[in-house]
Short mmCIF file of C-alpha atoms in Angstrom, two decimals:
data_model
loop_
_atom_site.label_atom_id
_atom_site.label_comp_id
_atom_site.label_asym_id
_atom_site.label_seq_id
_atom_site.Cartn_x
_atom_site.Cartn_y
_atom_site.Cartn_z
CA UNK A 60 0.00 0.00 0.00
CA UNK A 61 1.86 3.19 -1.64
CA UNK A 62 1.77 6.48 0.37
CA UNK A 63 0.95 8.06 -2.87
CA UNK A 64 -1.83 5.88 -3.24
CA UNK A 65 -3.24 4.38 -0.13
CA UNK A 66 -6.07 1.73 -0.51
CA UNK A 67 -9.37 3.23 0.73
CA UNK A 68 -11.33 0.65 3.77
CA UNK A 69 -14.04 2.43 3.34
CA UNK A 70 -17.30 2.53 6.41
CA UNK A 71 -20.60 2.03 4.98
CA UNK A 72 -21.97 0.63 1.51
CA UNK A 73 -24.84 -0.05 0.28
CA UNK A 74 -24.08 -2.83 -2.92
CA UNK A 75 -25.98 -6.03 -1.61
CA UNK A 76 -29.37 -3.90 -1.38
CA UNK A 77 -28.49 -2.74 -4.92
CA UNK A 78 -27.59 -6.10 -6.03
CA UNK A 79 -30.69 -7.48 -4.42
CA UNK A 80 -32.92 -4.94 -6.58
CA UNK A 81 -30.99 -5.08 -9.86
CA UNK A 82 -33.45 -7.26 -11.55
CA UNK A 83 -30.96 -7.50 -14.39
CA UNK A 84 -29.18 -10.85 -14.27
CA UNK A 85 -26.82 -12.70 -12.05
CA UNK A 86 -25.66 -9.91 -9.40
CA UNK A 87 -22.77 -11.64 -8.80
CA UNK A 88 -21.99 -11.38 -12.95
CA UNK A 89 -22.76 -8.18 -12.61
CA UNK A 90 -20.40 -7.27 -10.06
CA UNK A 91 -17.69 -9.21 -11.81
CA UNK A 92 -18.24 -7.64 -14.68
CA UNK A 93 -19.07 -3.64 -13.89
CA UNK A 94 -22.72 -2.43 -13.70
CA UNK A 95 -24.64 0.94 -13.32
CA UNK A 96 -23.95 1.70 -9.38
CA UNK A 97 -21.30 2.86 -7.17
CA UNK A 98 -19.23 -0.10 -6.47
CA UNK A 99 -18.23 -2.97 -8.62
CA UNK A 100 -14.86 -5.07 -9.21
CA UNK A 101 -14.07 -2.51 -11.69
CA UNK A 102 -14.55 0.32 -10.22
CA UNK A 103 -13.27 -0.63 -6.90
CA UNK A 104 -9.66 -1.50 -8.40
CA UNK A 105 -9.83 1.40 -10.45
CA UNK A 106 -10.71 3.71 -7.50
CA UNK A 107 -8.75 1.93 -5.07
CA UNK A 108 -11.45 1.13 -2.65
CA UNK A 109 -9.85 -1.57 -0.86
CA UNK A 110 -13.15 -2.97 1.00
CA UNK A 111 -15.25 -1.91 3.86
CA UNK A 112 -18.69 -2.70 5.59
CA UNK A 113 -21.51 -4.41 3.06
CA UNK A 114 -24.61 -3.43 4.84
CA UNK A 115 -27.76 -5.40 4.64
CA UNK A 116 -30.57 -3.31 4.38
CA UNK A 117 -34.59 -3.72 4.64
CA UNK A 118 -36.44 -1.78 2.24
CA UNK A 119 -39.93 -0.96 3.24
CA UNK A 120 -42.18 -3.56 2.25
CA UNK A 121 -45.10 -1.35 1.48
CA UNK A 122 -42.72 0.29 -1.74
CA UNK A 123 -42.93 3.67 0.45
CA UNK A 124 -39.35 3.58 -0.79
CA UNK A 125 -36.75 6.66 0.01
CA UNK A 126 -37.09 8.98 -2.49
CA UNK A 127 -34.14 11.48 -2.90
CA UNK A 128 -36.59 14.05 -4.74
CA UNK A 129 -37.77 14.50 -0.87
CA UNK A 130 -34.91 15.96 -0.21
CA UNK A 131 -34.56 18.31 -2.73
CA UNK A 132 -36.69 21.41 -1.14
CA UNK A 133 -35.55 24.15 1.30
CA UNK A 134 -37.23 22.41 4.04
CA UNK A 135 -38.16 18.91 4.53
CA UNK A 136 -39.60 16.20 7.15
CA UNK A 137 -40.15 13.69 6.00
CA UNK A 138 -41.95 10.56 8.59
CA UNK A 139 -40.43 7.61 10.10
CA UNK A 140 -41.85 4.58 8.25
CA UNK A 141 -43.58 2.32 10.31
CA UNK A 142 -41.73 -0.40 12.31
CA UNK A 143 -41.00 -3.74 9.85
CA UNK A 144 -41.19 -6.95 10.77
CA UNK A 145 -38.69 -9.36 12.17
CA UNK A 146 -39.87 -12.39 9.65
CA UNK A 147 -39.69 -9.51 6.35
CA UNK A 148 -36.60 -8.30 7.74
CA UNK A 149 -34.88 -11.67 8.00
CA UNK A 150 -36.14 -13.22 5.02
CA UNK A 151 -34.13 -9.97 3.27
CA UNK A 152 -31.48 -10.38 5.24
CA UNK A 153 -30.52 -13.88 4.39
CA UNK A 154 -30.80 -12.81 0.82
CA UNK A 155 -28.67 -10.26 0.57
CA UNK A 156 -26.18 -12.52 2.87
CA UNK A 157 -26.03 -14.98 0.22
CA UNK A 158 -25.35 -12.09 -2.46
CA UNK A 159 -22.10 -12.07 -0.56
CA UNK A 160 -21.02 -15.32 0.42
CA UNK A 161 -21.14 -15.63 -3.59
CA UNK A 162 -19.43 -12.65 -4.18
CA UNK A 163 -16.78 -14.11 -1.70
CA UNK A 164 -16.96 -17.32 -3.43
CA UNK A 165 -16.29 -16.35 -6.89
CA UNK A 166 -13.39 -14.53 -5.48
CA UNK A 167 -14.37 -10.86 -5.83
CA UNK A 168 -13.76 -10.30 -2.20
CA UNK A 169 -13.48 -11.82 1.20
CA UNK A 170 -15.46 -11.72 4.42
CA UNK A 171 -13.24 -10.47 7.39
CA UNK A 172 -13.93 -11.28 10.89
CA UNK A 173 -10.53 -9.79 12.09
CA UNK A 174 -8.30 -7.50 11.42
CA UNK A 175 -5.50 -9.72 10.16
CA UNK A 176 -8.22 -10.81 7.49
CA UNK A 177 -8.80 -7.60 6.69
CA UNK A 178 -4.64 -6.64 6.15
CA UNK A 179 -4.19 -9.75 4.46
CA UNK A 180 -6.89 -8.85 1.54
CA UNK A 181 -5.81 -5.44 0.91
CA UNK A 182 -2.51 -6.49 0.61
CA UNK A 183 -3.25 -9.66 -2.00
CA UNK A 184 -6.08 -6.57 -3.63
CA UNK A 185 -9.15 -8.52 -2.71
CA UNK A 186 -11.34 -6.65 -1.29
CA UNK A 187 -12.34 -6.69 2.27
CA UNK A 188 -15.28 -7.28 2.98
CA UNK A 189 -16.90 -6.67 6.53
CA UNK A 190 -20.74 -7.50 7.34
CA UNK A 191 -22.55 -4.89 8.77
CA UNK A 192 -26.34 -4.85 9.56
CA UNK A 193 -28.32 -1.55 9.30
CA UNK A 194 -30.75 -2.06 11.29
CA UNK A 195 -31.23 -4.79 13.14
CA UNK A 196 -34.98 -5.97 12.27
CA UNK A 197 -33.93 -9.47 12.04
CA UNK A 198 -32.68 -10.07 15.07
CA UNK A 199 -35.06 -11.88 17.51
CA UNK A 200 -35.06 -10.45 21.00
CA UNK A 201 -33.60 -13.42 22.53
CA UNK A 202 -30.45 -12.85 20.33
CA UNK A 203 -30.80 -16.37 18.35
CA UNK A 204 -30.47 -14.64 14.84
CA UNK A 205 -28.14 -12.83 16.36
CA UNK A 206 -25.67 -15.95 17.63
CA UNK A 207 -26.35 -17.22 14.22
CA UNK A 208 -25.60 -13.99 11.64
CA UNK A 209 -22.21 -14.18 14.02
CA UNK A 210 -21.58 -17.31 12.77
CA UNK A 211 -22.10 -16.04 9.27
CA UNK A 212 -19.25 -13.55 10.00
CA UNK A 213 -21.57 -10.42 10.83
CA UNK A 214 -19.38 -8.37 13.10
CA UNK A 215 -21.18 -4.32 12.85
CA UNK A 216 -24.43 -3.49 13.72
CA UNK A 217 -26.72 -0.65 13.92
CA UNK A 218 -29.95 -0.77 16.21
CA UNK A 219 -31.79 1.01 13.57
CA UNK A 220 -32.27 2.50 10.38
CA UNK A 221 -34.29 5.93 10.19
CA UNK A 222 -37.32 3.91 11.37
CA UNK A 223 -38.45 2.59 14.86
CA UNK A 224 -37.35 -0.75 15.91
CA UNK A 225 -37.96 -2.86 18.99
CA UNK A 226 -34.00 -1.33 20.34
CA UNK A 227 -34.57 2.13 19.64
CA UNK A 228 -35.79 5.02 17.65
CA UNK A 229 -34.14 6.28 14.33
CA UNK A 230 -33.64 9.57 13.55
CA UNK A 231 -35.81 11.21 10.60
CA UNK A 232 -34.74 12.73 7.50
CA UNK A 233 -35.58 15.93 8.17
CA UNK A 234 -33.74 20.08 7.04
CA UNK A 235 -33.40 21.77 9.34
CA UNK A 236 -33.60 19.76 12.62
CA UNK A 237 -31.33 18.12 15.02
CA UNK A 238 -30.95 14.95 16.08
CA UNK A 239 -32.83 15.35 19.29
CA UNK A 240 -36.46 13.71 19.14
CA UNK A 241 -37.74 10.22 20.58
CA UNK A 242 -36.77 8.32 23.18
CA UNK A 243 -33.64 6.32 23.94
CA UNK A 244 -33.01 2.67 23.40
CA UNK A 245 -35.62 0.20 25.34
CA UNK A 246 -35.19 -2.45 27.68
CA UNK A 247 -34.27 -4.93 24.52
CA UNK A 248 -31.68 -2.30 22.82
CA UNK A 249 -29.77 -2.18 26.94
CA UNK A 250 -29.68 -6.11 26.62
CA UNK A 251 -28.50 -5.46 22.84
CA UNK A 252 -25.46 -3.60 23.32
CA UNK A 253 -23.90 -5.66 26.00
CA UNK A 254 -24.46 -8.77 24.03
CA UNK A 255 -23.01 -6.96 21.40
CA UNK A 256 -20.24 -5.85 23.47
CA UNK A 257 -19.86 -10.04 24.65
CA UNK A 258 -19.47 -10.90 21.05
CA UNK A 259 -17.36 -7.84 20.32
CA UNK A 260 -19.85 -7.06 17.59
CA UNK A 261 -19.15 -3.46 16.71
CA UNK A 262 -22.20 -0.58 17.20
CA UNK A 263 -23.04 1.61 14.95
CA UNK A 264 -24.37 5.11 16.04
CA UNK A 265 -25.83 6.51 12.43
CA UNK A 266 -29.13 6.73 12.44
CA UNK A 267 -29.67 6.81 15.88
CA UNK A 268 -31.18 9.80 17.50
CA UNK A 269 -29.48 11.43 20.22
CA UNK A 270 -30.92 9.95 23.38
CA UNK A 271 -29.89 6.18 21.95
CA UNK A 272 -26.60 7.70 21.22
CA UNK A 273 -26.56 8.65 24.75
CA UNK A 274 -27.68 5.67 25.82
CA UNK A 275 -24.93 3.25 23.73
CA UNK A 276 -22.52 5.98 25.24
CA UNK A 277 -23.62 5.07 28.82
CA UNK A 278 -23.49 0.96 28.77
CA UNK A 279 -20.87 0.00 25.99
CA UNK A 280 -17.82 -0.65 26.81
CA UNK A 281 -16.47 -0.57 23.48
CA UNK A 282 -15.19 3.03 21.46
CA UNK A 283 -18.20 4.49 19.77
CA UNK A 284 -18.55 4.61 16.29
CA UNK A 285 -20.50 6.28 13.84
CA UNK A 286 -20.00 4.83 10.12
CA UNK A 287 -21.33 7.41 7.57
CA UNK A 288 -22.31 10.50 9.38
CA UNK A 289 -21.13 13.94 9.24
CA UNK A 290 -21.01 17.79 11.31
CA UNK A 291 -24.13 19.59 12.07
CA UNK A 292 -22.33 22.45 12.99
CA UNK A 293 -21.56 22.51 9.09
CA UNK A 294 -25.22 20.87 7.89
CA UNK A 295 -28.37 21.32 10.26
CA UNK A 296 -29.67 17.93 8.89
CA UNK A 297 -31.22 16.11 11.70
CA UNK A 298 -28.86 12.73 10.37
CA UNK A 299 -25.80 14.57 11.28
CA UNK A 300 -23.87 14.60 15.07
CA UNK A 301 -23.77 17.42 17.18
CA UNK A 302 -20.54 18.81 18.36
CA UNK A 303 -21.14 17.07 21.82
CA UNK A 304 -22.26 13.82 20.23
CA UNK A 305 -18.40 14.35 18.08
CA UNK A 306 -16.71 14.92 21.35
CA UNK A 307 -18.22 11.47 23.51
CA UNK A 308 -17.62 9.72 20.79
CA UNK A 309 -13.68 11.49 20.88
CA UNK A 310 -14.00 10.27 24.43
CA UNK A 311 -14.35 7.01 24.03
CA UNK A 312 -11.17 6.68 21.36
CA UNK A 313 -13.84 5.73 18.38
CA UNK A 314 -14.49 7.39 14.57
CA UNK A 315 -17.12 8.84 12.69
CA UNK A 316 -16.93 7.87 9.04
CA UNK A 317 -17.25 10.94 6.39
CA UNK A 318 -20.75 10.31 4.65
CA UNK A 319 -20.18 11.19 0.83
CA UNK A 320 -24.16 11.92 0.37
CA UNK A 321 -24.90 15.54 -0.53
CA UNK A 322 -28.06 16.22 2.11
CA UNK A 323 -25.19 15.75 4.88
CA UNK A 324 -22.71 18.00 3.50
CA UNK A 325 -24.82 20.85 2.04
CA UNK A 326 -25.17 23.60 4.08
CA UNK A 327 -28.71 23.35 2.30
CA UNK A 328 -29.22 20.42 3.31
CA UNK A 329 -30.48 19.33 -0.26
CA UNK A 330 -29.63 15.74 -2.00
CA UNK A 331 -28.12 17.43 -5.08
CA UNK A 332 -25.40 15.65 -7.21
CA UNK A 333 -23.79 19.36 -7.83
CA UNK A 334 -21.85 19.61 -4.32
CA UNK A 335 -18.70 20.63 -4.20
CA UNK A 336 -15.50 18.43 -3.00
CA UNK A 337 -14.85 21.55 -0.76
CA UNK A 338 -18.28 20.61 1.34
CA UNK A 339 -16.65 17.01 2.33
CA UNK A 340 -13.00 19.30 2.98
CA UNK A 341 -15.27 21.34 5.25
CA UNK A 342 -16.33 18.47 6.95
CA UNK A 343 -13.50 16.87 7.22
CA UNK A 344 -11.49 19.61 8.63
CA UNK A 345 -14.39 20.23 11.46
CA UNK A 346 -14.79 16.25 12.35
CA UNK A 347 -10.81 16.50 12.59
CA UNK A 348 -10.84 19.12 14.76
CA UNK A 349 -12.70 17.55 17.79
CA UNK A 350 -11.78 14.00 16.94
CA UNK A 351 -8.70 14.29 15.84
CA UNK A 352 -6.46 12.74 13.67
CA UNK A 353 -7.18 9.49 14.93
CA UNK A 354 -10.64 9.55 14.72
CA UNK A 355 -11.99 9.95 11.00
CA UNK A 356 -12.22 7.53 7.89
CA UNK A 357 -14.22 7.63 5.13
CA UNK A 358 -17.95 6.36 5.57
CA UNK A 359 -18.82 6.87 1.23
CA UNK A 360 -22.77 5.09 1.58
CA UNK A 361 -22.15 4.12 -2.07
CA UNK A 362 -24.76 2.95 -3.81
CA UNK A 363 -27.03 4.36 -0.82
CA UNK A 364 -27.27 7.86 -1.83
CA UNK A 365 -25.97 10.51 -4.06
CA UNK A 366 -23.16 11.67 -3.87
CA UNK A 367 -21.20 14.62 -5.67
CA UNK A 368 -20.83 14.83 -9.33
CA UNK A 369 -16.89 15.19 -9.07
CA UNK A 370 -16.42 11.75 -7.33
CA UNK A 371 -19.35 9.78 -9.08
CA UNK A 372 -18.43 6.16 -7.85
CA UNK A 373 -15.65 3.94 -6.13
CA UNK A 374 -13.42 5.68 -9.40
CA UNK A 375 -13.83 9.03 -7.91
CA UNK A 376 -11.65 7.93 -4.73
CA UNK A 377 -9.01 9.02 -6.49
CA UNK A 378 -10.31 12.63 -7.22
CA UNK A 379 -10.68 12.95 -3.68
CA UNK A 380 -7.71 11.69 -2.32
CA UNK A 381 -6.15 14.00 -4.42
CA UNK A 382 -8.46 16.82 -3.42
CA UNK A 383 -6.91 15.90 0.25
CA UNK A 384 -3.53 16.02 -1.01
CA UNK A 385 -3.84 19.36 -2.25
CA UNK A 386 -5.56 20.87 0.89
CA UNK A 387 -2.41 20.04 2.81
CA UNK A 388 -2.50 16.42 4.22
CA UNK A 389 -0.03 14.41 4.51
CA UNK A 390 1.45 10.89 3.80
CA UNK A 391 0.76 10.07 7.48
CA UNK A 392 -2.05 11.28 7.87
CA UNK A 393 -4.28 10.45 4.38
CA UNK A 394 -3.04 6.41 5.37
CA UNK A 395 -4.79 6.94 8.94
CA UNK A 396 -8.31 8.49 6.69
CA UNK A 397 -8.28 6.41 3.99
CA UNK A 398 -7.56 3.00 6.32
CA UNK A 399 -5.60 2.85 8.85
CA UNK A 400 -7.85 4.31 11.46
CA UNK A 401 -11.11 1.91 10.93
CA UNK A 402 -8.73 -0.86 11.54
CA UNK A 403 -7.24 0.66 14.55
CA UNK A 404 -10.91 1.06 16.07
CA UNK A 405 -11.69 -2.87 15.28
CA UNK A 406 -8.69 -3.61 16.96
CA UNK A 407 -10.07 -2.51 19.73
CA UNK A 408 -13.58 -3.95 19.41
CA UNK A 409 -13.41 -7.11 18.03
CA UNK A 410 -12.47 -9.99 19.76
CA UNK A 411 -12.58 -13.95 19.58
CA UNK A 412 -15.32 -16.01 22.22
#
């Protein structure tokens, strides 16, 4: 891995849900091959995204799907969705698992459960691959699914989505606004974080609003981590952290992934492809400047959301790295953004039973 070029590990993605809803082919062909989307094996070695978390992701099942043309006005709120159902949400789940244990097995990437996995792909250039859940819908209360999507290598979570679940309440899409509205986690999300925290499954804090943020702060014992998420002091979207949500989680030693999607980086708050690169520099310098230089990676949501115009797909990595280069960071650290700090923070939350 070249200091000129350093492999991106990047924190949130979105390709099995895309995959999933293709509808055109084999989606593992597809992926092999290059497609319309964000991510592919293409792309990825053109861009030099070395791997990151593959979310699984529930759409809603009554096609009240997320339309990015709701976030195109000067103001916007737009409503939770109502709460899906463990059965839906696993039946989705196991597809979009098997998306990638045949991704893995045709040798486009591999699923790491440690961080000596994760070295050893980006270092052969397979990708590495790390299972994340976004929302956790289809886990039982009684943590069965859970123990089992272990098994399966799952080893990030996030209590919810921007929707309610039976751990906690997400936080709505909504310009202006903060993320302070709902309650915390419940009785079940408590008992989910420290089983979590037993399995050294890591937690993800995007989405969440700010009293289950508070609460994960208060009973894990893990650093806290937000994947894709970005500054409200820069964007007043209600999906972005606070500057005292930025320092806890500074605290605690953990990272907040830069989120590439245009809403959360706008000062308008407005899903438009024509954002600048400067709005992510912005960010990047403020989430640096409470977290420090130890605490930010990249968090893209490829093939979640759009993104700006100059960086496109995975091939646009390389516009921004440069982008960074030029606003006056160094070798050191662009390695510690663009990888070396996500596996720094598994280090130190992942462990073996």
């Amino acid at each position: 891995m070249s200091d000129v070029f350093p492999l991106v590990f990047d924190g949130h993605n979105d390709v099995l849900t895309r995959l999933l809803d293709t509808g055109e082919g084999d989606a593992v062909e597809s992926f092999l091959a290059g497609a319309a989307g964000h991510v592919d094996l293409p792309k990825a070695r053109a861009g030099g995204f070395g791997g990151g978390f593959f979310a699984i992701w529930v759409a809603n099942p009554d096609d009240a799907a997320f339309n990015p043309d709701d976030m195109r006005q000067p103001i916007y709120d737009l409503p939770l969705p109502p709460i899906v159902s463990q059965e839906h949400a696993l039946s989705v789940a196991h597809a979009e698992l098997a998306i990638l244990k045949r991704l893995e097995s045709a040798g486009a990437l591999q699923i790491c459960t440690s961080v000596e996995h994760i070295r050893s792909a980006l270092q052969s250039g397979v990708i590495a691959a790390v299972l994340h859940l976004e929302g956790a819908e289809a886990i039982d209360e009684d943590f069965v699914t859970l123990n089992l999507l272990y098994q399966q290598g799952l080893r990030s979570l996030g209590p919810v989505w921007s929707r309610p679940t039976i751990w906690a309440e997400g936080v709505p899409f909504r310009y202006p606004g903060t993320p302070d509205i709902g309650k915390g986690l419940t009785a079940h999300g408590i008992s989910l974080v420290k089983r979590c925290n037993e399995l050294g499954i890591m937690l993800d804090l995007s989405h969440l609003n700010e009293a289950g943020f508070d609460d994960i702060a208060a009973h894990s014992i893990h650093p806290l981590v937000a994947t894709h998420s970005n500054a409200h002091a820069l964007c007043r979207h209600a999906r972005n952290l606070t500057d005292r949500q930025l320092a806890v989680i500074a605290e605690s030693g953990g990272m907040v992934g830069l989120n590439f999607a245009a809403a959360f980086l706008r000062e308008d708050g407005q899903m438009r492809a024509d954002t600048s690169v400067d709005s992510m520099l912005r960010h990047l310098d403020h989430l640096l400047g409470i977290l420090g230089e130890g605490g930010v990676g990249f968090g893209s949501d490829f093939d979640g959301a759009v993104i700006p115009e100059a960086i496109g797909d995975s091939t646009g990595l390389t516009v921004l790295r440069d982008a960074l280069r030029t606003h006056g960071y160094d070798d050191a650290l662009m390695r510690r953004l663009c990888h070396e700090n996500w596996l720094s923070v598994l280090e130190r939350t992942w462990h073996t039973k």
